[in-house]
Coordinates of C-alpha atoms and ligand atoms in Angstrom, one line a residue:
M1 CA -0.1 0.0 0.2
H2 CA 1.2 3.3 -1.0
A3 CA 0.7 6.4 1.3
T4 CA -0.1 9.3 -0.4
P5 CA 2.9 11.8 -0.9
P6 CA 3.7 14.6 1.3
K7 CA 2.2 18.1 0.6
P8 CA 4.9 20.0 -0.9
S9 CA 4.1 23.2 1.7
D10 CA 4.7 20.7 4.4
W11 CA 8.1 19.8 3.9
L12 CA 9.6 22.7 1.7
K13 CA 9.2 26.3 3.6
A14 CA 10.2 29.8 2.8
K15 CA 12.0 30.3 6.2
K16 CA 15.8 31.9 5.9
G17 CA 15.5 31.0 2.1
L18 CA 14.1 28.0 1.6
Y19 CA 13.5 25.3 4.4
C20 CA 13.7 21.3 4.1
E21 CA 12.0 20.2 7.0
P22 CA 12.4 16.5 6.5
G23 CA 16.3 17.3 5.5
S24 CA 16.7 19.9 8.2
F25 CA 18.7 22.0 5.9
H26 CA 18.1 25.6 3.9
I27 CA 18.3 26.3 0.2
D28 CA 20.4 29.7 -0.1
P29 CA 19.5 30.8 3.3
T30 CA 19.8 34.3 4.2
G31 CA 21.8 33.9 7.1
S32 CA 24.0 31.3 8.5
V33 CA 22.8 27.9 9.5
D34 CA 23.8 24.5 10.2
R35 CA 23.6 22.8 6.9
A36 CA 23.0 24.8 3.6
V37 CA 22.8 23.5 -0.1
I38 CA 23.7 26.5 -2.5
T39 CA 22.3 26.8 -5.9
H40 CA 25.3 29.3 -7.4
G41 CA 28.0 31.7 -6.0
H42 CA 26.2 35.3 -6.7
G43 CA 25.9 37.1 -3.2
D44 CA 22.3 36.4 -2.2
H45 CA 22.4 33.3 -3.0
A46 CA 26.1 32.2 -1.1
R47 CA 26.5 33.5 1.7
P48 CA 29.4 33.2 4.4
N49 CA 29.6 31.2 7.7
H50 CA 27.4 27.7 7.3
R51 CA 28.5 24.9 9.3
H52 CA 28.1 22.7 6.5
V53 CA 27.5 23.4 2.5
L54 CA 26.6 21.4 0.1
A55 CA 27.3 22.6 -3.5
T56 CA 29.4 22.0 -6.7
K57 CA 32.7 22.0 -7.2
E58 CA 33.0 25.2 -8.7
T59 CA 30.5 26.9 -6.9
L60 CA 32.6 26.0 -3.3
A61 CA 35.6 27.6 -5.4
I62 CA 33.5 30.7 -5.9
M63 CA 33.0 30.9 -2.4
R64 CA 36.3 30.2 -1.2
A65 CA 37.6 32.9 -3.5
R66 CA 35.0 35.2 -1.7
F67 CA 34.8 34.2 1.6
G68 CA 38.0 32.6 2.6
E69 CA 38.0 31.0 5.8
E70 CA 34.3 32.1 6.3
A71 CA 33.0 29.9 3.0
G72 CA 31.8 27.5 5.7
G73 CA 33.3 24.6 8.1
H74 CA 32.5 21.5 6.3
L75 CA 32.1 22.0 2.2
Q76 CA 30.8 19.0 0.1
T77 CA 31.1 18.8 -3.0
A78 CA 27.8 17.3 -5.4
A79 CA 28.3 15.8 -8.6
Y80 CA 25.6 17.3 -11.3
G81 CA 23.3 14.2 -10.9
E82 CA 25.0 12.4 -8.1
R83 CA 22.2 11.7 -5.6
I84 CA 22.9 12.6 -2.0
R85 CA 20.9 11.6 0.8
I86 CA 20.6 14.2 3.4
G87 CA 17.8 13.2 6.4
E88 CA 14.7 11.5 4.3
V89 CA 15.8 13.7 1.4
D90 CA 17.3 12.8 -1.8
V91 CA 18.7 15.6 -3.1
T92 CA 20.5 16.2 -6.9
L93 CA 22.2 19.3 -8.2
V94 CA 21.6 19.4 -11.8
P95 CA 23.4 22.0 -14.2
A96 CA 21.2 25.8 -14.0
G97 CA 22.7 27.1 -16.8
H98 CA 23.2 30.6 -15.4
V99 CA 26.6 31.2 -14.2
L100 CA 29.7 28.7 -13.7
G101 CA 28.8 25.9 -11.6
S102 CA 25.1 27.0 -10.9
A103 CA 22.5 24.2 -10.3
Q104 CA 19.3 23.1 -9.5
I105 CA 18.9 21.6 -6.6
V106 CA 16.4 18.6 -7.0
L107 CA 14.3 17.1 -4.0
D108 CA 12.9 13.8 -4.0
Y109 CA 10.8 13.0 -0.9
R110 CA 8.3 10.0 -0.2
G111 CA 7.6 10.2 -3.9
S112 CA 7.0 13.8 -4.4
R113 CA 9.5 15.9 -6.2
I114 CA 10.3 19.4 -5.8
V115 CA 12.6 21.4 -8.4
V116 CA 14.5 24.3 -7.0
S117 CA 15.5 25.9 -9.8
G118 CA 17.5 29.4 -8.8
D119 CA 18.9 31.4 -11.2
Y120 CA 18.9 30.2 -14.6
K121 CA 18.6 30.6 -18.3
R122 CA 18.3 29.1 -21.5
R123 CA 20.7 30.3 -24.1
P124 CA 23.8 28.9 -24.6
D125 CA 27.0 30.2 -22.5
A126 CA 30.4 28.8 -23.4
T127 CA 31.3 29.1 -19.2
C128 CA 28.8 26.8 -18.0
A129 CA 26.9 23.3 -18.2
P130 CA 23.1 24.0 -19.8
F131 CA 20.0 24.5 -17.9
A132 CA 18.8 20.4 -17.5
P133 CA 14.6 20.5 -17.3
Q134 CA 13.6 18.1 -14.8
K135 CA 10.1 16.2 -14.7
C136 CA 8.9 17.4 -11.3
D137 CA 5.4 18.0 -9.4
V138 CA 6.8 21.5 -7.7
F139 CA 8.6 23.6 -9.9
I140 CA 10.1 26.9 -8.3
T141 CA 10.8 29.4 -10.3
E142 CA 12.5 32.8 -10.7
A143 CA 11.1 35.6 -12.0
T144 CA 14.0 38.4 -12.6
F145 CA 12.2 38.9 -15.7
G146 CA 8.7 37.9 -15.4
L147 CA 7.2 40.6 -18.0
P148 CA 6.3 39.9 -21.4
V149 CA 7.8 43.3 -22.3
F150 CA 11.4 41.3 -21.2
R151 CA 12.5 39.3 -24.8
H152 CA 16.0 39.7 -24.7
P153 CA 17.4 40.1 -28.7
P154 CA 19.8 37.1 -29.7
D155 CA 22.9 37.6 -27.5
A156 CA 25.4 37.5 -31.2
H157 CA 23.4 40.7 -32.2
E158 CA 24.1 42.7 -29.0
I159 CA 28.2 41.4 -29.2
G160 CA 27.4 42.8 -33.0
R161 CA 26.3 46.0 -31.8
L162 CA 29.6 46.5 -29.7
L163 CA 32.1 45.4 -32.6
H164 CA 30.3 47.8 -35.0
S165 CA 30.9 50.5 -32.1
L166 CA 34.5 49.8 -32.5
R167 CA 34.9 50.1 -35.9
L168 CA 32.7 53.3 -36.4
F169 CA 34.9 55.0 -33.0
P170 CA 38.2 53.1 -33.5
E171 CA 39.5 55.9 -31.3
R172 CA 37.6 55.9 -28.8
C173 CA 37.8 53.4 -25.3
H174 CA 35.2 51.4 -25.1
V175 CA 34.0 50.4 -21.5
V176 CA 31.4 48.0 -20.6
G177 CA 29.8 47.8 -17.6
V178 CA 29.8 43.7 -16.5
Y179 CA 29.0 42.0 -13.0
A180 CA 32.4 40.2 -12.0
L181 CA 30.4 36.6 -11.4
G182 CA 29.4 35.2 -15.0
K183 CA 28.7 38.1 -16.8
C184 CA 32.2 39.2 -17.3
Q185 CA 33.6 35.7 -18.3
R186 CA 30.5 35.2 -20.8
F187 CA 31.1 38.1 -22.3
L188 CA 34.6 37.4 -22.8
T189 CA 33.9 34.4 -24.1
M190 CA 31.2 35.9 -26.7
L191 CA 33.4 38.3 -27.9
R192 CA 35.9 35.5 -28.6
R193 CA 32.9 33.5 -30.3
R194 CA 32.6 36.8 -32.9
G195 CA 36.7 36.6 -33.5
Y196 CA 37.3 38.9 -31.6
G197 CA 40.9 38.2 -30.5
E198 CA 42.4 41.1 -29.3
P199 CA 43.3 41.6 -25.9
V200 CA 40.4 42.9 -23.6
Y201 CA 41.7 45.4 -20.6
L202 CA 40.2 44.2 -17.1
H203 CA 39.2 46.6 -14.2
G204 CA 41.0 45.4 -11.5
A205 CA 38.0 43.9 -9.5
L206 CA 37.2 41.4 -12.5
I207 CA 40.4 40.0 -12.2
A208 CA 40.4 37.4 -9.4
L209 CA 37.2 35.7 -11.0
C210 CA 38.4 35.4 -14.6
D211 CA 41.5 33.9 -13.1
L212 CA 39.3 31.5 -10.9
Y213 CA 37.3 30.7 -14.3
R214 CA 40.2 30.0 -16.1
E215 CA 41.5 27.6 -13.5
Q216 CA 37.9 25.9 -13.9
G217 CA 39.5 25.2 -17.3
V218 CA 37.1 28.2 -18.9
D219 CA 39.4 29.9 -22.0
L220 CA 38.5 33.7 -22.4
G221 CA 41.3 34.9 -24.4
P222 CA 43.9 37.2 -23.7
V223 CA 42.7 39.3 -21.1
L224 CA 45.0 42.6 -19.2
P225 CA 44.8 44.2 -16.1
C226 CA 43.9 47.6 -17.0
A227 CA 45.7 49.3 -14.0
G228 CA 49.3 50.8 -15.1
V229 CA 48.5 50.9 -18.8
A230 CA 49.1 53.9 -20.7
R231 CA 45.9 56.0 -21.5
E232 CA 46.8 55.9 -25.1
A233 CA 47.1 52.5 -25.8
L234 CA 43.6 52.3 -24.3
K235 CA 42.4 53.9 -27.3
G236 CA 40.1 51.5 -29.5
R237 CA 39.9 48.9 -27.1
I238 CA 37.5 46.8 -25.0
V239 CA 37.4 47.6 -21.2
L240 CA 35.3 45.6 -19.2
A241 CA 34.7 47.2 -15.6
P242 CA 31.9 46.4 -12.9
P243 CA 28.8 48.6 -13.3
G244 CA 29.7 51.0 -10.6
A245 CA 33.0 52.3 -12.0
T246 CA 31.8 52.8 -15.7
N247 CA 30.8 56.3 -14.8
D248 CA 33.3 57.2 -12.0
R249 CA 36.5 58.9 -11.8
W250 CA 38.2 55.5 -12.6
A251 CA 36.6 55.9 -16.2
R252 CA 37.7 59.3 -16.4
K253 CA 41.0 58.8 -17.0
L254 CA 40.3 56.5 -19.9
P255 CA 40.6 57.9 -23.3
D256 CA 37.2 59.3 -24.7
V257 CA 35.0 56.5 -23.1
V258 CA 31.9 55.3 -24.3
V259 CA 30.1 53.7 -21.8
G260 CA 28.6 50.5 -22.6
M261 CA 27.1 48.1 -20.0
A262 CA 25.5 44.4 -20.8
S263 CA 22.3 43.3 -18.6
G264 CA 19.0 42.2 -19.4
W265 CA 18.0 45.7 -17.8
M266 CA 19.4 47.9 -20.9
R267 CA 15.7 46.5 -22.1
V268 CA 14.5 49.6 -20.3
R269 CA 15.4 52.7 -21.8
Q270 CA 15.1 54.5 -18.8
R271 CA 17.6 52.7 -16.8
A272 CA 20.2 52.5 -19.5
K273 CA 19.8 56.6 -19.6
A274 CA 19.8 57.1 -15.6
R275 CA 23.1 55.4 -15.5
G276 CA 24.7 57.4 -18.1
V277 CA 25.0 54.4 -20.8
E278 CA 25.3 55.2 -24.4
L279 CA 25.8 52.0 -25.7
P280 CA 23.0 49.8 -23.8
L281 CA 23.7 46.0 -24.6
V282 CA 20.8 43.5 -23.4
I283 CA 22.8 40.2 -22.5
S284 CA 21.1 39.0 -19.3
D285 CA 22.2 35.4 -17.5
H286 CA 18.7 35.1 -16.2
A287 CA 15.4 33.7 -18.6
D288 CA 13.5 36.1 -20.4
W289 CA 10.3 35.9 -20.9
D290 CA 10.3 33.7 -23.3
E291 CA 12.5 31.2 -21.6
L292 CA 10.4 31.6 -18.6
T293 CA 7.2 30.0 -20.4
A294 CA 8.8 27.9 -22.2
T295 CA 10.6 26.3 -19.3
L296 CA 7.1 25.9 -17.2
R297 CA 6.5 23.7 -20.6
D298 CA 9.2 21.6 -20.3
V299 CA 9.1 20.7 -17.0
G300 CA 5.6 19.4 -16.7
A301 CA 4.9 20.5 -13.1
P302 CA 1.3 20.7 -12.2
E303 CA 2.0 23.2 -9.7
I304 CA 4.6 26.7 -10.3
W305 CA 6.2 28.5 -7.3
V306 CA 7.3 31.5 -8.6
T307 CA 9.9 33.9 -6.7
H308 CA 12.6 36.3 -6.9
G309 CA 11.2 39.4 -9.2
R310 CA 8.4 39.5 -11.2
E311 CA 5.9 37.5 -9.6
E312 CA 2.4 38.5 -10.7
A313 CA 2.3 38.3 -14.9
L314 CA 4.1 34.9 -14.9
I315 CA 1.8 33.8 -12.0
L316 CA -1.2 34.4 -14.2
Q317 CA 0.3 32.9 -17.7
A318 CA 0.7 29.9 -16.1
Q319 CA -2.8 29.9 -14.6
R320 CA -3.7 30.3 -18.5
M321 CA -1.5 27.3 -19.1
G322 CA -3.8 25.1 -16.9
L323 CA -1.3 25.1 -14.0
R324 CA -1.6 26.0 -9.9
A325 CA 0.7 29.0 -9.6
R326 CA 1.3 31.1 -6.6
A327 CA 4.2 33.7 -5.3
L328 CA 6.6 32.3 -2.5
S329 CA 8.1 35.2 -0.7
L330 CA 11.7 34.9 -0.2
V331 CA 13.3 37.9 1.6
G332 CA 16.5 39.4 1.2
F333 CA 17.3 38.2 -2.9
E334 CA 18.5 41.3 -4.8
E335 CA 17.6 42.5 -8.0
E336 CA 20.6 41.0 -9.7
D337 CA 21.9 40.7 -13.5
Ligands
ZN1 ZN1 22.3 34.8 -9.7
ZN2 ZN1 19.5 35.5 -7.8

């Protein structure tokens, strides 16, 4: 005789991130906990000082690079697809396609399966393994770009716009704002794929994670630190910098700058304008509207929990697709990308 499967909301709860009761562990906890399972290395998901951390080896490497000794007491590596028992729950990490090492957390408990996707995207990314859809009973999705207006153009098109600008303004230094973890390295691989073989110059804040990606086997092509390079030598070059640096004093030392920014938010004109961005490049590590809705279809879950962004429209869309859907209020997550 089979017992009826437990109700998902009875065993996975929004508490300091997500708390899985029968396993006594948190997923992406918002403060330090006894036992944490981490989806990926971004700061609002991976935090320091847990007693025990389970994550992919790449995510653990990122946490070590960021937190040093405070990365966690005991760090346990999970390979993609490896089933690991914690308490009464089987935990499996599978690729999320978001940044290096990013994982969806698949939870199996008494015949019921919940997938916590973390942040994800569906587009090709040479720096990480592609999102692998898992059939499940409940799929927890992010909704960073959960509005129909967010449709990211093809990545190659956006990179093409940068290269075109470089050809038109060969004397100007093109500074592009990119997030240090993920976007920076993916941007470099996209330039290389489009045949750009010149050295790319890096703001100091981007160097450590680029080194880490390289150590993990990701080829970024020739990159050089920007520091100490003569102003003249940066004419007609591409410089990558954290988004906050593209308009500060640091950028004023560069020759005749074109300010670019690579982010899904560049779809919103006012945001680009407010940041003084002349060359907005719509390149995101999060699923756009079409990717979100396609993913709901691919995972075949009758029930969707929506978090991390614009919940409302995606909930409505899921309901129109005949699915049960509700908002899952998780506090402590930032509007990253
Ligand atoms: Zn993220
Ligand atoms: Zn996030």
